Short mmCIF file of C-alpha atoms in Angstrom, two decimals:
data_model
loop_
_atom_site.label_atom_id
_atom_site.label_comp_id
_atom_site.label_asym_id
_atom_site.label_seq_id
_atom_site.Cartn_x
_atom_site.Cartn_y
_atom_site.Cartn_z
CA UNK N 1 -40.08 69.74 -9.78
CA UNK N 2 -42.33 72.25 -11.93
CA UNK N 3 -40.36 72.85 -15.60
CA UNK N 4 -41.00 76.08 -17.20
CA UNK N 5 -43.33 74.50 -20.08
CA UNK N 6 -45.86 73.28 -16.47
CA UNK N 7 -45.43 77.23 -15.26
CA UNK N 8 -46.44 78.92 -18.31
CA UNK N 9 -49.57 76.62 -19.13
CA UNK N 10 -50.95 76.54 -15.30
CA UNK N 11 -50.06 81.02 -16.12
CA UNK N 12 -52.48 80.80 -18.75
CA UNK N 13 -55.29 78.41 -17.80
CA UNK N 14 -55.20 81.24 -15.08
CA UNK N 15 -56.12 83.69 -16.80
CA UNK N 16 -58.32 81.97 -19.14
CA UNK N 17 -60.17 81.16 -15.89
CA UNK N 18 -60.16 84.86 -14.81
CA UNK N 19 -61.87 85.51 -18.54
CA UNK N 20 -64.65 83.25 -17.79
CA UNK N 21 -65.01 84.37 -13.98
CA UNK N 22 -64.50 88.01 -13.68
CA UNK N 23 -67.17 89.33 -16.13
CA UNK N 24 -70.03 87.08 -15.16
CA UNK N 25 -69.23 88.09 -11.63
CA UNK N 26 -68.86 91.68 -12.55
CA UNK N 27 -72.47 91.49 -14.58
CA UNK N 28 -74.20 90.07 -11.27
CA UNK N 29 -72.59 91.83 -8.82
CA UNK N 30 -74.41 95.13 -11.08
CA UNK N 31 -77.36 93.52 -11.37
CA UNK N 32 -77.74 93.18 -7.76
CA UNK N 33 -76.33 96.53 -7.24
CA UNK N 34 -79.38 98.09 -9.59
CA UNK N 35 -81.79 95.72 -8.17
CA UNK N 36 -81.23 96.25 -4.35
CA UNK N 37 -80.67 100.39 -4.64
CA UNK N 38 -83.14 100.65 -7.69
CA UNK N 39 -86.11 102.04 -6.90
CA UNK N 40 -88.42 100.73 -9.03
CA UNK N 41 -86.73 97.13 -8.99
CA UNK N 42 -89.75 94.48 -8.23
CA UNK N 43 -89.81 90.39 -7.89
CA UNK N 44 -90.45 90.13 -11.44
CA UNK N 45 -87.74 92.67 -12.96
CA UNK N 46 -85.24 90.20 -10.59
CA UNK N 47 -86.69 87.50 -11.83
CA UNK N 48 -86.32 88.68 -15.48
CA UNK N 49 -82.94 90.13 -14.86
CA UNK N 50 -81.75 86.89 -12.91
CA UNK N 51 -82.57 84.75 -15.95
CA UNK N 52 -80.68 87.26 -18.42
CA UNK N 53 -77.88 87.46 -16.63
CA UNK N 54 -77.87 83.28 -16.70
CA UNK N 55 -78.58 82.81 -20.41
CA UNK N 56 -75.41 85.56 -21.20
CA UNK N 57 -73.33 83.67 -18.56
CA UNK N 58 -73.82 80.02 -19.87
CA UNK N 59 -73.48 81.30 -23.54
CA UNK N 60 -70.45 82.89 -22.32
CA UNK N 61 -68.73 80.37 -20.14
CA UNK N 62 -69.44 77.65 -23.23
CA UNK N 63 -68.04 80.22 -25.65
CA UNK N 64 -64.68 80.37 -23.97
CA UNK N 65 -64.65 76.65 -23.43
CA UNK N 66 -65.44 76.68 -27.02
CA UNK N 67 -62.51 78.96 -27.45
CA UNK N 68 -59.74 77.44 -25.68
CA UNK N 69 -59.67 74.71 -28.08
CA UNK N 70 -57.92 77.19 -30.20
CA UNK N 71 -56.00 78.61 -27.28
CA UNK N 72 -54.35 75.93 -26.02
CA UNK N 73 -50.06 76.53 -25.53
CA UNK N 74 -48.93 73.01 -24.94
CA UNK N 75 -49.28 69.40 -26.32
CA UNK N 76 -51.97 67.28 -24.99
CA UNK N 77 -49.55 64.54 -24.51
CA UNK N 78 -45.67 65.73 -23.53
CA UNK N 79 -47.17 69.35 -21.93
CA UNK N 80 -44.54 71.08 -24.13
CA UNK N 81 -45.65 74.51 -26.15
CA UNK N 82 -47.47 74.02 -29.10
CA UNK N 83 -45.59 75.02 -32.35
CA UNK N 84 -47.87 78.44 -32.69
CA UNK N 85 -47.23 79.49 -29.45
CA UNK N 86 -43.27 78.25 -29.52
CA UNK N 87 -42.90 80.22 -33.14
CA UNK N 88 -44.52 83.43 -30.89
CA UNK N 89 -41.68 83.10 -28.20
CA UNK N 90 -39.09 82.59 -31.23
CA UNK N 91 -39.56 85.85 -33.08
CA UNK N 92 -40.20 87.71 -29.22
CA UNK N 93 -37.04 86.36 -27.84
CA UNK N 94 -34.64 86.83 -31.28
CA UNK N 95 -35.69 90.29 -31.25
CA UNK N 96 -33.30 90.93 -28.16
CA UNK N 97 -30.82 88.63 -29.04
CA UNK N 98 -29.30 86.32 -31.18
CA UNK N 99 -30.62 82.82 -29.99
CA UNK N 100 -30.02 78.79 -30.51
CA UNK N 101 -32.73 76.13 -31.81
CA UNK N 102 -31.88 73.06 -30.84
CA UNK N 103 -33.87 69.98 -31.89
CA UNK N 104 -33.82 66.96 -30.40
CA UNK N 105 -34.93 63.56 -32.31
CA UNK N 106 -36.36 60.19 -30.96
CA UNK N 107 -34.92 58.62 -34.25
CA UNK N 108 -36.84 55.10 -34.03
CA UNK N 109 -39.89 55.77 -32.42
CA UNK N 110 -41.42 54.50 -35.19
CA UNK N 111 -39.98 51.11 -34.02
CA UNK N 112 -41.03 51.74 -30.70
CA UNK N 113 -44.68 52.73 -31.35
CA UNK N 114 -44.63 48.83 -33.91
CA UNK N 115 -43.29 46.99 -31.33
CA UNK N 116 -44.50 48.31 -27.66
CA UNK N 117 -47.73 50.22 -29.14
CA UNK N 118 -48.46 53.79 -29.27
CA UNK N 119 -49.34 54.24 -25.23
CA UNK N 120 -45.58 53.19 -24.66
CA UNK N 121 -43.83 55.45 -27.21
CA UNK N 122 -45.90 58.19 -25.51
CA UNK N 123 -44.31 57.04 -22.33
CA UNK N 124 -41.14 57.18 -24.10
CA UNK N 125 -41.41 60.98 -24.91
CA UNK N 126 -42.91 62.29 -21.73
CA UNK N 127 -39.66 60.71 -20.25
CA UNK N 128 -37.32 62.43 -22.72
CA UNK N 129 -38.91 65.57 -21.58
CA UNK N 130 -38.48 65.09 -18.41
CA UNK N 131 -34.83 64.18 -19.06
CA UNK N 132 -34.61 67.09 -21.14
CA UNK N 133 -35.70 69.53 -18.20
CA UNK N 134 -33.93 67.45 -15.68
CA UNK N 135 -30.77 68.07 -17.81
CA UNK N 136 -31.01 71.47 -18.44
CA UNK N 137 -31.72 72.34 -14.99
CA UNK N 138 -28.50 70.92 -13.68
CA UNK N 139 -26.99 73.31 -16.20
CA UNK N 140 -28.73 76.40 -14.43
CA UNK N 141 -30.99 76.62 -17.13
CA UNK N 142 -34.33 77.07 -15.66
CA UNK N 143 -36.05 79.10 -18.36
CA UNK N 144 -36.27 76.04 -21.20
CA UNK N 145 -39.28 76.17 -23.78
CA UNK N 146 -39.63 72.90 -25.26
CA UNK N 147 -42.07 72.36 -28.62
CA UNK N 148 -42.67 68.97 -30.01
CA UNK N 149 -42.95 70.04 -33.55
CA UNK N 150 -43.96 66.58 -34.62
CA UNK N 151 -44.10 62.80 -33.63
CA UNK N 152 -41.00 62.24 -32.01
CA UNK N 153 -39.01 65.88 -32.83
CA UNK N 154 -38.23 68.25 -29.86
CA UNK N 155 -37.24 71.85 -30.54
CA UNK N 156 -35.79 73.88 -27.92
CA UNK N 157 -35.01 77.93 -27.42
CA UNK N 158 -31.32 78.76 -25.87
CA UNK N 159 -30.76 82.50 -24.82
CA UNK N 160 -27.24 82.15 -26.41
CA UNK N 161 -25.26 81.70 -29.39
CA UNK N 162 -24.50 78.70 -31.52
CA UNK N 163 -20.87 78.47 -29.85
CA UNK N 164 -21.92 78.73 -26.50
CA UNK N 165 -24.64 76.04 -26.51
CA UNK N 166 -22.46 73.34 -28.46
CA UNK N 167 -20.50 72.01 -25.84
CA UNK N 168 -23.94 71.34 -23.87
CA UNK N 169 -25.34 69.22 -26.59
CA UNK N 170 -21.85 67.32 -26.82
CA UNK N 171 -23.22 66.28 -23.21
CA UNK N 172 -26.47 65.59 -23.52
CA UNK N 173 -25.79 63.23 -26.50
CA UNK N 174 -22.75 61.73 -24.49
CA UNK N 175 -25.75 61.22 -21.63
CA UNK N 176 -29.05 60.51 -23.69
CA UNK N 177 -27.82 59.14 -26.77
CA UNK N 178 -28.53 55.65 -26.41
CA UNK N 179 -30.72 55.17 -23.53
CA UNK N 180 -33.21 52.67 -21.64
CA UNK N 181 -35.85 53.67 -20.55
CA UNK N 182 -38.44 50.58 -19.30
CA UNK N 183 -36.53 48.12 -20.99
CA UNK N 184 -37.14 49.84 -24.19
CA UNK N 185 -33.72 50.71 -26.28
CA UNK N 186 -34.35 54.58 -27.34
CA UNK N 187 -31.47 56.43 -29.81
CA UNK N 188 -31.34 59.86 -29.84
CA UNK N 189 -29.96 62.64 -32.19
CA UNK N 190 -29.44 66.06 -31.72
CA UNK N 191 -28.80 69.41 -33.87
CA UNK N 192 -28.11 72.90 -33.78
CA UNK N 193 -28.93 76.16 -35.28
CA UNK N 194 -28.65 80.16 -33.74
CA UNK N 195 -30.52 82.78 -35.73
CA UNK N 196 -27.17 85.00 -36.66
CA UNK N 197 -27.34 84.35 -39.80
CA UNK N 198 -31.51 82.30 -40.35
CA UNK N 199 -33.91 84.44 -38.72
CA UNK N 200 -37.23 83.60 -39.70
CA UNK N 201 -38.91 80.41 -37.79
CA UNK N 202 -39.70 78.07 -40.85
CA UNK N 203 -36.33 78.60 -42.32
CA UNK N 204 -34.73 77.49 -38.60
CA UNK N 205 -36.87 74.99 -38.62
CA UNK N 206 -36.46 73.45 -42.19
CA UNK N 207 -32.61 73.77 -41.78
CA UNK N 208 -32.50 72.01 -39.03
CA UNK N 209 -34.35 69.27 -40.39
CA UNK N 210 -31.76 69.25 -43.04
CA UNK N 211 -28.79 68.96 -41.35
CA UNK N 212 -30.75 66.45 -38.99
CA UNK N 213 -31.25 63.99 -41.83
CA UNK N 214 -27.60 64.42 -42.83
CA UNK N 215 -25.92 63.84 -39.65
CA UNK N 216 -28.36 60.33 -39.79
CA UNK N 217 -27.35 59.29 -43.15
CA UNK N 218 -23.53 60.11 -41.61
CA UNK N 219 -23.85 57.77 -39.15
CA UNK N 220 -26.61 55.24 -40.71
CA UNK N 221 -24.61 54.44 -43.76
CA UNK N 222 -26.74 51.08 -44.53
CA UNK N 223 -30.67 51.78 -45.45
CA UNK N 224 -33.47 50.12 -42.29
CA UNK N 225 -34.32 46.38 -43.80
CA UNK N 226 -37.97 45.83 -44.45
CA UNK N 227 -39.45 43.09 -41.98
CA UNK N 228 -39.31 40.69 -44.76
CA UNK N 229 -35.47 41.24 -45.32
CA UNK N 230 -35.23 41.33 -41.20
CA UNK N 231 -36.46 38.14 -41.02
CA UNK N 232 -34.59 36.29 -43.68
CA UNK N 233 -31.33 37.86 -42.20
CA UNK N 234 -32.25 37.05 -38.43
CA UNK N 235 -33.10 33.55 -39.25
CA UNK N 236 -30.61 33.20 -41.59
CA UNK N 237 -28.02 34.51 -38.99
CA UNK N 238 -29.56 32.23 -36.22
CA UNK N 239 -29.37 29.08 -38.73
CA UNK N 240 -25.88 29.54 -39.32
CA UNK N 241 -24.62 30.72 -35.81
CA UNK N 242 -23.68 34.07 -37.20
CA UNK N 243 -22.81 35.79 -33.99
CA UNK N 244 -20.91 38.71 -32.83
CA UNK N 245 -19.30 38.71 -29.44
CA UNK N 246 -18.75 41.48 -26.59
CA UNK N 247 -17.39 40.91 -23.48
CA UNK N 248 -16.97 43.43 -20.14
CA UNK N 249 -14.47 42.55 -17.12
CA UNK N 250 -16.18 42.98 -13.77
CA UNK N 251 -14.29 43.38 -10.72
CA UNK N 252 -14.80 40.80 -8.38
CA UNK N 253 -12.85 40.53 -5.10
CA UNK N 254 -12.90 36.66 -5.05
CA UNK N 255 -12.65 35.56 -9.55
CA UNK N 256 -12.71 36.97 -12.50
CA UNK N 257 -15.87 37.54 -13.96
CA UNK N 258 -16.76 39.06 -17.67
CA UNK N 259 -20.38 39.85 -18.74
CA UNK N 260 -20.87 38.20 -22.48
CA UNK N 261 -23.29 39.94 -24.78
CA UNK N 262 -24.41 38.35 -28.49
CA UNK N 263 -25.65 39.98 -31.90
CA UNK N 264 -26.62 38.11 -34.64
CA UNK N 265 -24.60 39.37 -38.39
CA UNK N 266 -26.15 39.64 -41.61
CA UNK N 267 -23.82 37.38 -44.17
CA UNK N 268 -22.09 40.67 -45.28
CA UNK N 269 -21.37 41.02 -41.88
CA UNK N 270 -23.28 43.47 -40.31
CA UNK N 271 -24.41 43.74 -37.10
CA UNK N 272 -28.62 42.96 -36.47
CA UNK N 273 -29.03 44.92 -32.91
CA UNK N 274 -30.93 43.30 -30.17
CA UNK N 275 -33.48 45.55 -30.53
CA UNK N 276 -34.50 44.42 -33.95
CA UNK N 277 -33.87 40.59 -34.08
CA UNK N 278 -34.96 39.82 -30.37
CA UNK N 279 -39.03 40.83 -30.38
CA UNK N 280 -38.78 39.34 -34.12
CA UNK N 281 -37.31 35.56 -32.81
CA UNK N 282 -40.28 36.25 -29.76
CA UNK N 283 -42.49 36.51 -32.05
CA UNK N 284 -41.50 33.59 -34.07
CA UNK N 285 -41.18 31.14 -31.48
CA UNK N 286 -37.57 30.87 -31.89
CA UNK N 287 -35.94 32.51 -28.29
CA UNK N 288 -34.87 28.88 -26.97
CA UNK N 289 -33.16 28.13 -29.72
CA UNK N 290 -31.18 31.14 -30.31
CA UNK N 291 -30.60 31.03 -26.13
CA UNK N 292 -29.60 27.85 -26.71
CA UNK N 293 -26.86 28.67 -29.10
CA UNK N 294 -25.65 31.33 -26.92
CA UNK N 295 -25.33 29.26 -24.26
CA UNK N 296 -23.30 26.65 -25.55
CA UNK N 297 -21.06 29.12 -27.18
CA UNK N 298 -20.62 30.17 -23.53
CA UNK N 299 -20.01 27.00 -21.82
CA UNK N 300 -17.15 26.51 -24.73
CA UNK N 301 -15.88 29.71 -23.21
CA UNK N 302 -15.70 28.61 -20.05
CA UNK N 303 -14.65 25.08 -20.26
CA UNK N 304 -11.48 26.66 -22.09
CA UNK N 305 -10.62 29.54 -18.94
CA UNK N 306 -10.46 30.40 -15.77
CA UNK N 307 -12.93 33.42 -16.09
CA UNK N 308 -16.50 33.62 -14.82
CA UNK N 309 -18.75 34.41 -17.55
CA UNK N 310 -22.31 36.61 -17.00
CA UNK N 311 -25.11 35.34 -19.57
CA UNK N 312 -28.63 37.06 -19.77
CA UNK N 313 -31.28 34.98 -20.49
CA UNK N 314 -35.04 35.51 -20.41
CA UNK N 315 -36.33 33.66 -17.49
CA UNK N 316 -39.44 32.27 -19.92
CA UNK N 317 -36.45 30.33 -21.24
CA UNK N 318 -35.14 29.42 -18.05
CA UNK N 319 -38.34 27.80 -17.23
CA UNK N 320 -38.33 25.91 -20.33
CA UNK N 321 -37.85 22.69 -19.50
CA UNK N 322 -36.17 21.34 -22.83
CA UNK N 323 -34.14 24.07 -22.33
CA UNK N 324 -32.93 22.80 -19.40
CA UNK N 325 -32.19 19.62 -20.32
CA UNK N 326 -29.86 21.07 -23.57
CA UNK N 327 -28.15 23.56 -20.98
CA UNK N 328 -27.70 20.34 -18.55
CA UNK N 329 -26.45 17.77 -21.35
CA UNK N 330 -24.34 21.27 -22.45
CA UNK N 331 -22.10 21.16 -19.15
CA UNK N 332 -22.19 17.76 -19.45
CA UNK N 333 -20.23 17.43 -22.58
CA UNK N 334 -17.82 20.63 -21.05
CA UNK N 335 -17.11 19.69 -17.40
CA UNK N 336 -14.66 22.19 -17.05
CA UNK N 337 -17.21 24.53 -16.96
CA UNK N 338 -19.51 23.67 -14.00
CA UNK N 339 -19.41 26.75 -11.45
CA UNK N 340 -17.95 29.21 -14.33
CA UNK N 341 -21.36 30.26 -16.11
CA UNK N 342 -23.64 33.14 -14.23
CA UNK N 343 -27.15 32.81 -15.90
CA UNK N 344 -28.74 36.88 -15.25
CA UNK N 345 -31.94 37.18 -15.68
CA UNK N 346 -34.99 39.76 -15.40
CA UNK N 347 -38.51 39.52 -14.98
CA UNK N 348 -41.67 42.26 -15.10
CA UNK N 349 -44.09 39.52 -13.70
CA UNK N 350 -43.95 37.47 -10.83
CA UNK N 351 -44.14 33.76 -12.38
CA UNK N 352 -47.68 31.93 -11.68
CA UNK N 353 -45.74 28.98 -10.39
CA UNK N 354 -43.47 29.94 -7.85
CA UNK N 355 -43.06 26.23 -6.44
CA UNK N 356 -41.95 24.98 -9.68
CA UNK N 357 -39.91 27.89 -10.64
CA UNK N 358 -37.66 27.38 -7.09
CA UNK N 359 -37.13 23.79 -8.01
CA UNK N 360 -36.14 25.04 -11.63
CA UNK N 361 -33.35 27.41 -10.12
CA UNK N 362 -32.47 24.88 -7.74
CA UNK N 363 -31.98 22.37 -10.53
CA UNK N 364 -30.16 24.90 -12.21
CA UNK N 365 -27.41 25.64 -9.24
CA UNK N 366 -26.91 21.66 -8.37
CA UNK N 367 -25.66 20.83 -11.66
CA UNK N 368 -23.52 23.46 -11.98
CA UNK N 369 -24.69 27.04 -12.86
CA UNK N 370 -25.15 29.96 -10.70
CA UNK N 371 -27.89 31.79 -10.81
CA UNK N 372 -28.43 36.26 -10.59
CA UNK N 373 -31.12 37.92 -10.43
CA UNK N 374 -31.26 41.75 -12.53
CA UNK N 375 -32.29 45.47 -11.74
CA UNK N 376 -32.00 44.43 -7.77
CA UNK N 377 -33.68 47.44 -5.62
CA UNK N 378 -35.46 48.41 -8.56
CA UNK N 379 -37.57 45.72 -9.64
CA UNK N 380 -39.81 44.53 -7.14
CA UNK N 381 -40.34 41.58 -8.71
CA UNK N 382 -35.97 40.54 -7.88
CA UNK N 383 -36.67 41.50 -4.02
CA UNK N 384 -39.32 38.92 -4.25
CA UNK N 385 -37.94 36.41 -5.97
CA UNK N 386 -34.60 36.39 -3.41
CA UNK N 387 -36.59 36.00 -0.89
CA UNK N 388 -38.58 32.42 -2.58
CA UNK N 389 -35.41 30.56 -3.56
CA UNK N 390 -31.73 30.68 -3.27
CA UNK N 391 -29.28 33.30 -5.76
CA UNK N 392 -25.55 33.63 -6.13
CA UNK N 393 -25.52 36.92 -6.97
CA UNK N 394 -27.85 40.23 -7.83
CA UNK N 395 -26.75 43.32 -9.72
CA UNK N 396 -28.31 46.65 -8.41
CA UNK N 397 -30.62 48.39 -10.71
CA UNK N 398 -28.69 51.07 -12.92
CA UNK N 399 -31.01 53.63 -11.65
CA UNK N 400 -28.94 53.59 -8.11
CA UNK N 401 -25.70 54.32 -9.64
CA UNK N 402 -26.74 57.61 -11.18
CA UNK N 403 -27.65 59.15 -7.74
CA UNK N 404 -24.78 57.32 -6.18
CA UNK N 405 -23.57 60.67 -4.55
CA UNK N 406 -26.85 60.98 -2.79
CA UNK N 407 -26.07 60.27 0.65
CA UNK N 408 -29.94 58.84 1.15
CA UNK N 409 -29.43 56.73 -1.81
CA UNK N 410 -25.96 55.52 0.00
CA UNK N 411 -28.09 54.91 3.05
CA UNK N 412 -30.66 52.48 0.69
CA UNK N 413 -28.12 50.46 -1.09
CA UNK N 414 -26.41 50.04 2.09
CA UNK N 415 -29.32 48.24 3.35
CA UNK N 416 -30.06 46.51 0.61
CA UNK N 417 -26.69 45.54 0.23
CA UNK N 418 -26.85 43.77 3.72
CA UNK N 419 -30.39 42.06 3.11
CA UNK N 420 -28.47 40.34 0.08
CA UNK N 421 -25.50 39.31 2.18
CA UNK N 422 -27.44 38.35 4.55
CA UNK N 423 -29.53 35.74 1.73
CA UNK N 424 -25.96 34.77 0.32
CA UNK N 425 -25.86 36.65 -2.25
CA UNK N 426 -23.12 38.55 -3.60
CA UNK N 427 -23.64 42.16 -4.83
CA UNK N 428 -22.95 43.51 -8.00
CA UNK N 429 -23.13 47.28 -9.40
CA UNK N 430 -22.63 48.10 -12.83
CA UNK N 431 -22.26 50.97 -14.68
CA UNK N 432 -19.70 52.62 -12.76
CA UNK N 433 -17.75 55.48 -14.90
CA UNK N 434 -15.17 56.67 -12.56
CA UNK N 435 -12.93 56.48 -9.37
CA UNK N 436 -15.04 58.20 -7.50
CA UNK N 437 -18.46 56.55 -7.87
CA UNK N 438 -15.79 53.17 -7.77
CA UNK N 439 -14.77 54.38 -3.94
CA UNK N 440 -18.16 54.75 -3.24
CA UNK N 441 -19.16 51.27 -4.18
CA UNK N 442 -16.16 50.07 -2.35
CA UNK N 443 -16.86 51.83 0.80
CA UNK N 444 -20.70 50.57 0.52
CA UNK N 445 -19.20 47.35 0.93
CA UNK N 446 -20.31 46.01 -3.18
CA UNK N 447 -18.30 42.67 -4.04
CA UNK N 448 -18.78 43.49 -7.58
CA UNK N 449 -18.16 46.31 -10.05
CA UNK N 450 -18.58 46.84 -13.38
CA UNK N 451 -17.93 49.53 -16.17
CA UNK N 452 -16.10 51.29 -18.12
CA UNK N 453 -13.77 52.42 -15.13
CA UNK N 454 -12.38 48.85 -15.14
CA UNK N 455 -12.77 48.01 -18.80
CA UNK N 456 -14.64 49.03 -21.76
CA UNK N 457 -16.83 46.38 -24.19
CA UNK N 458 -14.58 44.20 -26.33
CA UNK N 459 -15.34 42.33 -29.47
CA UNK N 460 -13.91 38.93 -29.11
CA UNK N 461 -12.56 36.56 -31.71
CA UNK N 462 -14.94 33.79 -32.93
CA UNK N 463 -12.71 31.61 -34.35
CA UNK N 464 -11.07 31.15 -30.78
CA UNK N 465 -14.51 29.50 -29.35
CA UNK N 466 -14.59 27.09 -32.74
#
């Protein structure tokens, strides 16, 4: 799909082209005019002519290459309008109308660019544009101009009023807020500003900026900790089993199932995101043993229930083989738990040792776990991996759900759904929102469902598990 920002710069690398073209084809097409129908015109006036005309038409062709430096409408990276050209269309369109300004933030892509490098936070913000657009356009508005004033700051033009565009950015936050994209946690925010009352461009844009950073320091009431005071309170957290815990029902035909999620807690009790403390405990060598934490808090759990509990692990820790033996001693000590504890995991790369890897999981399922594999369908490193060694279940990549409604996506996850069956696994789709994508699911024949049509993320008491 071609977004307005693509139209207008492939408009005006057109006619930069015609500027270079048209008048060194116009200057030879007279110069062969007056040589051919001159009378006087000999070899060596051609000659002389012919090298003229090439001299003026290099010198002009590298002039206007020259020149388009200083031309140029969109961002090298995102292909959104640079801020000249965007503060052109701003005073052109508020001329006829009063118009909004929304802007649109990438709040930590600072974080992003530290801990993925710069090449991925520019993958993050092509994608935002594209979701942008993609957005938009479902909302019949084809005619978007999109600036990226700076770093990770996206202002837009609406043909309408403050009132009529708020609703709209209710939804997109509702959509894009918090979102994944690659694995990589992104957190948007969003503002907006008409020109009924601020009509000149650098007063829009400074007071959106403003009520930007208020709306942040609204929601972000504590300061960002340095990475020295990160560290202290992850490892501090991790020493002292400082944990926060979620849990999600899932909707299983045959038990009942929850999916368990952790965060570590500073001492004053506030919450340390995944996002922040995970990459940090990679870094310092300390992933088994806060997975091993987690997983014993989760066998404890189970030995004390009925209830099927989903764990994500990394599958680097899986592998581990101390690791192993802790979460093998761990069901040990809590019989009541063998069968009860899913162990989810995800992998980019397909692991150098397959062989050992399938005993691993194999280990894994005879003493008592079971064993799913994420982002099924979409990662083809999970269609791969059911096919080396036996799973109990898979969850479907997210990225199915949203185009649920899609009767060729029905037709894919139908077949997928079968190849899984038929490898004895059951199926699992999260992420479902309401009855209708729920009867969809159903009817595609999904033993599992999960979302916040059947139950919403709950904080559960610590002190029970103690």
């Amino acid at each position: 799909m071609s977004f307005y920002t693509e139209e207008k710069e492939r408009e005006h690398r057109f006619v930069l082209a015609l500027r270079m073209g048209l008048p060194i084809f116009l200057l030879f097409g007279v110069a062969l005019y007056v040589l051919v129908i001159g009378r006087d015109a000999t070899a060596a006036s051609f000659i002389f002519l012919s090298l003229i005309l090439l001299v003026g038409a290099i010198y002009f062709i590298l002039f206007l290459i020259y020149q388009s430096t200083y031309e140029a409408i969109t961002d090298t990276v995102t292909h959104t309008f640079s801020n000249d050209y965007f503060s052109k269309l701003f005073y052109r369109w508020s001329k006829k109308a009063t118009i909004s300004v929304m802007m649109i933030t990438v709040e930590n892509l600072t974080t992003l660019n530290k801990q993925y490098g710069i090449k991925k936070g520019n993958h993050v913000l092509i994608e935002i544009v594209h979701q942008i657009n993609e957005f938009f356009t479902t909302k019949k508005i084809k005619k978007l101009p999109i600036c990226r004033y700076k770093g990770g700051d996206f202002v837009l033009l609406l043909q309408h009023d403050k009132e009529t565009i708020a609703p709209l950015l209710e939804l997109f936050l509702a959509k894009y807020q918090e979102k994944n994209i690659d694995e990589m946690e992104v957190k948007l925010s969003c503002v907006l500003l008409d020109t009924h009352y601020v009509k000149k461009y650098e007063e829009v844009i400074t007071r959106l900026y403003e009520i930007l950073y208020a709306t942040m320091d609204t929601r972000h009431e504590e300061e960002e900790l340095i990475p020295a005071q990160l560290e202290r309170s992850v490892l501090d957290a991790l020493r002292y089993k400082r944990y926060s815990i979620a849990t999600q029902s899932i909707h299983c035909e045959k038990m009942s199932m929850e999916e368990v999620t952790f965060k570590l807690k500073e001492e004053t009790g506030k919450l340390i995101h995944q996002g922040r403390f995970v990459p940090l405990l990679n870094r310092l060598g300390k992933m088994r043993e806060y997975e091993s934490h987690v997983l014993e808090t989760v066998v404890k759990m189970a030995s004390m229930t009925s209830t099927h509990y989903v764990l994500s692990l990394s599958a680097v820790t899986l592998r581990n083989g101390l690791f192993f033996q802790h979460a093998l001693e761990t069901l040990q000590h809590y019989p009541e738990a063998k069968h009860k504890i899913i162990l989810l995991f995800d992998e980019k790369e397909y692991a150098p040792n397959i062989k050992r890897f399938n005993e691993q999981i194999a280990q894994y399922r005879a003493v008592g776990y079971k064993i799913a594999l994420e982002r099924y369908g979409g990662n083809h490193i999970t269609m791969m991996y059911l096919k080396e060694f036996t799973v109990d279940f898979v969850r479907f990549d997210p990225f199915y759900l949203h185009h649920i409604h899609d009767k060729n996506y029905q037709n894919i996850v139908h077949g997928l759904n079968l190849i899984a069956h038929l490898c004895g696994a059951v199926t699992w789709m999260g992420m479902i929102e309401n009855s209708e994508a729920d009867t969809i699911a159903q009817s595609l024949n999904i033993n599992c469902r999960q979302g916040n049509y059947y139950g919403k993320i709950t904080l559960k008491d610590t002190n029970e598990i103690r």
